[in-house]
Short mmCIF file of C-alpha atoms in Angstrom, two decimals:
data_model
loop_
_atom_site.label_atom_id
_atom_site.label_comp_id
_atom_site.label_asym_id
_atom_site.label_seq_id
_atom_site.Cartn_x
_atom_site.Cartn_y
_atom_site.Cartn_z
CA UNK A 18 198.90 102.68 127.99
CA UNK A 19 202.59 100.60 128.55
CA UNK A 20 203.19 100.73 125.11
CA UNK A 21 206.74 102.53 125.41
CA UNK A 22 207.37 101.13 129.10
CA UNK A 23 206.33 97.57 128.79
CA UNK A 24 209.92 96.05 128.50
CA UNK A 25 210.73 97.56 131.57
CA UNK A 26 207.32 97.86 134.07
CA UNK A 27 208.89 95.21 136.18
CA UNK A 28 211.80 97.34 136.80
CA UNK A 29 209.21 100.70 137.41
CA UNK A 30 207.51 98.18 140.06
CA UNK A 31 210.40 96.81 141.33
CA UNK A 32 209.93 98.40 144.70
CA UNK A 33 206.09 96.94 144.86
CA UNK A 34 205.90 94.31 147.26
CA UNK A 35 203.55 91.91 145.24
CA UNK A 36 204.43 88.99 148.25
CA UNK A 37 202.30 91.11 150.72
CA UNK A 38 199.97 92.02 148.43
CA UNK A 39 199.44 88.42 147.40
CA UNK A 40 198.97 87.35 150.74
CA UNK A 41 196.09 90.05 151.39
CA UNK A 42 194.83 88.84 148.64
CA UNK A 43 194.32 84.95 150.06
CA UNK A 44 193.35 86.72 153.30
CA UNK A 45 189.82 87.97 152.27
CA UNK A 46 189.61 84.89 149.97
CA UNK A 47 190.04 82.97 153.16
CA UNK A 48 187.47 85.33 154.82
CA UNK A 49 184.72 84.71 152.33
CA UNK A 50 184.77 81.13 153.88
CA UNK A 51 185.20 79.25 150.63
CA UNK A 52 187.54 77.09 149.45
CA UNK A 53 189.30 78.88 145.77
CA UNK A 54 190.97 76.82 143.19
CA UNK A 55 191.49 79.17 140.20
CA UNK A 56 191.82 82.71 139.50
CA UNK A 57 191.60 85.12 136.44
CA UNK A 58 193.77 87.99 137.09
CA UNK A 59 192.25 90.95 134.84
CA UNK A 60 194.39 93.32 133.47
CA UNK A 61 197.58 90.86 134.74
CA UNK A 62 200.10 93.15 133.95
CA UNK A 63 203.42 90.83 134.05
CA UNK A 64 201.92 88.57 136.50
CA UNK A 65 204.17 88.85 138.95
CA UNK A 66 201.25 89.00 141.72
CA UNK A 67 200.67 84.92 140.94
CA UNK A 68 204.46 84.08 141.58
CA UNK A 69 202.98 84.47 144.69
CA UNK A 70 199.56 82.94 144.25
CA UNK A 71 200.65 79.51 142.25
CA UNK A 72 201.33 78.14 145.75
CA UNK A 73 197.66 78.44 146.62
CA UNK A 74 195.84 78.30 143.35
CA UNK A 75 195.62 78.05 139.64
CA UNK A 76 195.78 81.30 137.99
CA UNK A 77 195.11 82.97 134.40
CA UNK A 78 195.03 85.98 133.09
CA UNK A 79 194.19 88.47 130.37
CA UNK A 80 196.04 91.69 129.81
CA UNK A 81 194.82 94.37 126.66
CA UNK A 82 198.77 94.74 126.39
CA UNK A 83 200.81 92.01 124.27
CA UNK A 84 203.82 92.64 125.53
CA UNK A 85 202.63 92.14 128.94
CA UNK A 86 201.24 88.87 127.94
CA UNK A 87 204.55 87.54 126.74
CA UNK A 88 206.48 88.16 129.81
CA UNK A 89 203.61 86.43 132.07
CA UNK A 90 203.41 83.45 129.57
CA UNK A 91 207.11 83.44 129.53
CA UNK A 92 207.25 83.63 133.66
CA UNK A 93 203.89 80.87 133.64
CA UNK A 94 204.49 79.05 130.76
CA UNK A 95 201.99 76.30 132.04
CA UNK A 96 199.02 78.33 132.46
CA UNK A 97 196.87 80.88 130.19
CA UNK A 98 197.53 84.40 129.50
CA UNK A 99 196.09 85.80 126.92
CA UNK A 100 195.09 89.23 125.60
CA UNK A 101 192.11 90.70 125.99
CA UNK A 102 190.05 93.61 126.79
CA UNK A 103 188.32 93.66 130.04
CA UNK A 104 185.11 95.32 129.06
CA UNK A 105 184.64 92.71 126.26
CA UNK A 106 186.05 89.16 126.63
CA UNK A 107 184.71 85.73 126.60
CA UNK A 108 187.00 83.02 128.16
CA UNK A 109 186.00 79.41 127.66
CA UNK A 110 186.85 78.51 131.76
CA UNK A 111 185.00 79.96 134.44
CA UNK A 112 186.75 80.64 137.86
CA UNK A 113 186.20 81.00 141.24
CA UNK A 114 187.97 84.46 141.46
CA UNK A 115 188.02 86.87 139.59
CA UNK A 116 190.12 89.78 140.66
CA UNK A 117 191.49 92.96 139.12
CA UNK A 118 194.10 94.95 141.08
CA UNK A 119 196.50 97.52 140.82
CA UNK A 120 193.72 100.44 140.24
CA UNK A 121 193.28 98.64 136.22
CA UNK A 122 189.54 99.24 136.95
CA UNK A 123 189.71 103.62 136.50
CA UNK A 124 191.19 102.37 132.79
CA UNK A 125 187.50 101.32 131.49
CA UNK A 126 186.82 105.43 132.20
CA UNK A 127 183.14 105.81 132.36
CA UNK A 128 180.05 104.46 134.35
CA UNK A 129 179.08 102.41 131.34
CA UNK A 130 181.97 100.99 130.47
CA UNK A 131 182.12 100.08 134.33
CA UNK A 132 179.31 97.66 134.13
CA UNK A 133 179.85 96.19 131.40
CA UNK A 134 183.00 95.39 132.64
CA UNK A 135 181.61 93.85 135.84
CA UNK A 136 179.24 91.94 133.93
CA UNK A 137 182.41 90.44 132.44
CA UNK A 138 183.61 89.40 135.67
CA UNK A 139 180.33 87.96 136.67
CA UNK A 140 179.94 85.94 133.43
CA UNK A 141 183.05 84.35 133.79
CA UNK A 142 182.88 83.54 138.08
CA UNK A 143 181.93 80.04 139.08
CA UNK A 144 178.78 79.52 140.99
CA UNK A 145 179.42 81.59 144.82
CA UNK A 146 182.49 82.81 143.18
CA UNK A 147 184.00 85.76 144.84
CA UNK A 148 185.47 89.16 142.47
CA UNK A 149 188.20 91.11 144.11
CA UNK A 150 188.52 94.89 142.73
CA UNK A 151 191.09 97.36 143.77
CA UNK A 152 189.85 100.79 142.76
CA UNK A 153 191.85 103.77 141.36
CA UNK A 154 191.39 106.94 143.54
CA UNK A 155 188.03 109.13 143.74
CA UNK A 156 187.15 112.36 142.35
CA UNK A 157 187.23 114.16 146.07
CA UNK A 158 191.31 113.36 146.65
CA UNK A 159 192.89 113.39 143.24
CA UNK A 160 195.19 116.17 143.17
CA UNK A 161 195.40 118.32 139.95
CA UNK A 162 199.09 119.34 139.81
CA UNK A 163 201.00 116.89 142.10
CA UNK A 164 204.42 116.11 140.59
CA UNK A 165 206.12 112.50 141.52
CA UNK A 166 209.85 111.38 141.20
CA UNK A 167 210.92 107.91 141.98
CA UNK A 168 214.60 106.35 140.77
CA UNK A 169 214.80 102.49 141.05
CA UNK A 170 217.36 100.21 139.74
CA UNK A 171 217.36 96.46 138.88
CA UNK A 172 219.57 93.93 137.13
CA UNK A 173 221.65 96.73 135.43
CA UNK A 174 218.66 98.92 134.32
CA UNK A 175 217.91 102.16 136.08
CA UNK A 176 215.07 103.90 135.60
CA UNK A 177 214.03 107.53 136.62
CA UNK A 178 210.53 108.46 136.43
CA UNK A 179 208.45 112.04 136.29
CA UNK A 180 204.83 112.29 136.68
CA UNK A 181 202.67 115.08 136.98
CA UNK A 182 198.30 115.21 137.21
CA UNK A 183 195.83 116.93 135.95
CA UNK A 184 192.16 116.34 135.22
CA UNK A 185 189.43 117.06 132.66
CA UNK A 186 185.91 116.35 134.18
CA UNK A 187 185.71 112.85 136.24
CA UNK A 188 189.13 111.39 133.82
CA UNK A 189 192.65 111.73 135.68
CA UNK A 190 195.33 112.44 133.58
CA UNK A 191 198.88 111.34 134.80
CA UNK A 192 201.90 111.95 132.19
CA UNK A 193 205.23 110.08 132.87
CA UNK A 194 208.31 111.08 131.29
CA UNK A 195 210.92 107.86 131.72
CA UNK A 196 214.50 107.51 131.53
CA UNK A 197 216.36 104.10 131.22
CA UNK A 198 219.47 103.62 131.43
CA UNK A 199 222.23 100.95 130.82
CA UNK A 200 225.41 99.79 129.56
CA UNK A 201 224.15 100.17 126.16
CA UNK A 202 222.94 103.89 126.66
CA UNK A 203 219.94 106.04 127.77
CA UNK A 204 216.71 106.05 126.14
CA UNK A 205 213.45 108.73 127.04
CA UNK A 206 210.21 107.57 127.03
CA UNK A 207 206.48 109.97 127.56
CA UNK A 208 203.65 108.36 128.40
CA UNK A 209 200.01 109.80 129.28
CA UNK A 210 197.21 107.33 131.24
CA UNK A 211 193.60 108.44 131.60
CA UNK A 212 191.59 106.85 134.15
CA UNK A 213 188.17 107.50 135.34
CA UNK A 214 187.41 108.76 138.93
CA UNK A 215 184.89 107.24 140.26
CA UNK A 216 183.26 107.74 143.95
CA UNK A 217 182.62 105.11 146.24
CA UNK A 218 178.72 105.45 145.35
CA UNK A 219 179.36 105.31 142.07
CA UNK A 220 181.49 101.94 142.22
CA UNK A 221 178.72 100.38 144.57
CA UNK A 222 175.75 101.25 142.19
CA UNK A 223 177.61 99.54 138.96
CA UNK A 224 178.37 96.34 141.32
CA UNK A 225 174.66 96.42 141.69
CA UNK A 226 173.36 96.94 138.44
CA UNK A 227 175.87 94.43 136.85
CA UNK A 228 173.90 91.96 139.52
CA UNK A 229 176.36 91.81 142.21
CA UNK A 230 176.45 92.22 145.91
CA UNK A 231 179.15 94.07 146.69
CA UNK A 232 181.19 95.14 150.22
CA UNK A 233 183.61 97.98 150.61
CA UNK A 234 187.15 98.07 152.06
CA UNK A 235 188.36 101.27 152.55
CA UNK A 236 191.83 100.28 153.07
CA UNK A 237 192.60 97.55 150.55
CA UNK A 238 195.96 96.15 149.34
CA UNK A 239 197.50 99.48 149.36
CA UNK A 240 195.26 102.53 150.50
CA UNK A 241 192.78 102.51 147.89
CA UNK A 242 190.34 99.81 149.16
CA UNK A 243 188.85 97.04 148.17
CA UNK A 244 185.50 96.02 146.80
CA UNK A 245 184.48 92.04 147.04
CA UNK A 246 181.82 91.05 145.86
CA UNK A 247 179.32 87.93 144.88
CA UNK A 248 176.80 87.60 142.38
CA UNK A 249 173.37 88.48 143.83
CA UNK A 250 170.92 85.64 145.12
#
């Protein structure tokens, strides 16, 4: 979905304060009340939430987007990031985490695709190993028609960004039209993401049948809350 933005999604994100974020993060790890050595970040993006994490843990992760995984190997060159698609992947480590933030979940789209994503997660958690997913938004508060402008700038690149929403059925639709601009010129990207809006019932049932017990922040990292959950005994 980055393909025409990937060189640049750190500067897009620039103003995303993955320090916090990260430190949520170890805060309901800490809650769970067990001690985490190593994470798999699904759907890593640039992996600039385990800057943050290395600290505290070991941490891979898999991305569907090359591009993405050659800025996180370049910015973790000693440990694994690799590409792969979350709904089918088969790692040869097992972890004690395994979280996916940043909303990457609505990008599996449907109820099936859901689970079988999930059961990814599962197969790949250590025993009592805790999954962390941050949810995209649900069908009742996405807005059809909401237009977005934000303007950041970093290390010489600035970057103006459009978006506007729609919807067909239970799949939001954003569109981004991108400019970038530098010393070397302007260039004008378009972009359109489909994600799948899914309601909080929904998201607890497919934790459930992929064999997981599964609690609900409302809040979360950001807003959009939080599910944690644990394999079922």
């Amino acid at each position: 979905m980055f393909d025409l933005s990937s060189k640049y999604y750190d500067v897009i994100y620039s103003s995303k304060d993955y320090e916090q974020e990260a430190r949520q993060v170890r805060d309901y790890l800490v809650n769970q009340g067990k001690e985490c050595g190593a994470i798999l970040d699904v759907a890593c993006g640039t992996a600039e939430h385990a800057v943050f994490l290395k600290p505290y843990y070991d941490v891979d992760g898999i991305d569907l987007n090359p591009e993405f995984i050659l800025i996180a190997n370049s910015k973790h060159p000693e440990d694994h990031y690799s590409v792969a698609d979350m709904t089918q992947f088969h790692l040869e480590r097992k972890y004690d985490v395994v979280m996916c933030l940043f909303s990457s979940i609505g990008y599996v789209r449907t109820l099936d695709l859901l689970v079988k994503t999930l059961i990814q997660f599962k197969t790949h958690l250590n025993e009592d190993g805790v999954i962390l997913v941050e949810p995209w938004f649900t069908p009742d508060v996405w807005t059809v028609g909401r237009v977005d402008t934000i303007t950041v700038e970093r290390q010489g690149i600035h970057m103006s960004r459009m978006s506007h929403s729609d919807r067909e059925g239970n799949i939001s639709i954003m569109k981004f039209e991108y400019l970038f601009g530098s010393e070397h010129g302007i260039e004008h990207n378009t972009e359109e993401h489909r994600l799948g809006l899914f309601t909080v019932e929904e998201m607890i049932k497919a934790f459930q049948e992929a064999g997981l017990d599964v609690e609900h922040d409302p809040q979360g990292l950001i807003g959009r809350g939080m599910y944690i959950a644990r394999v079922s005994k």
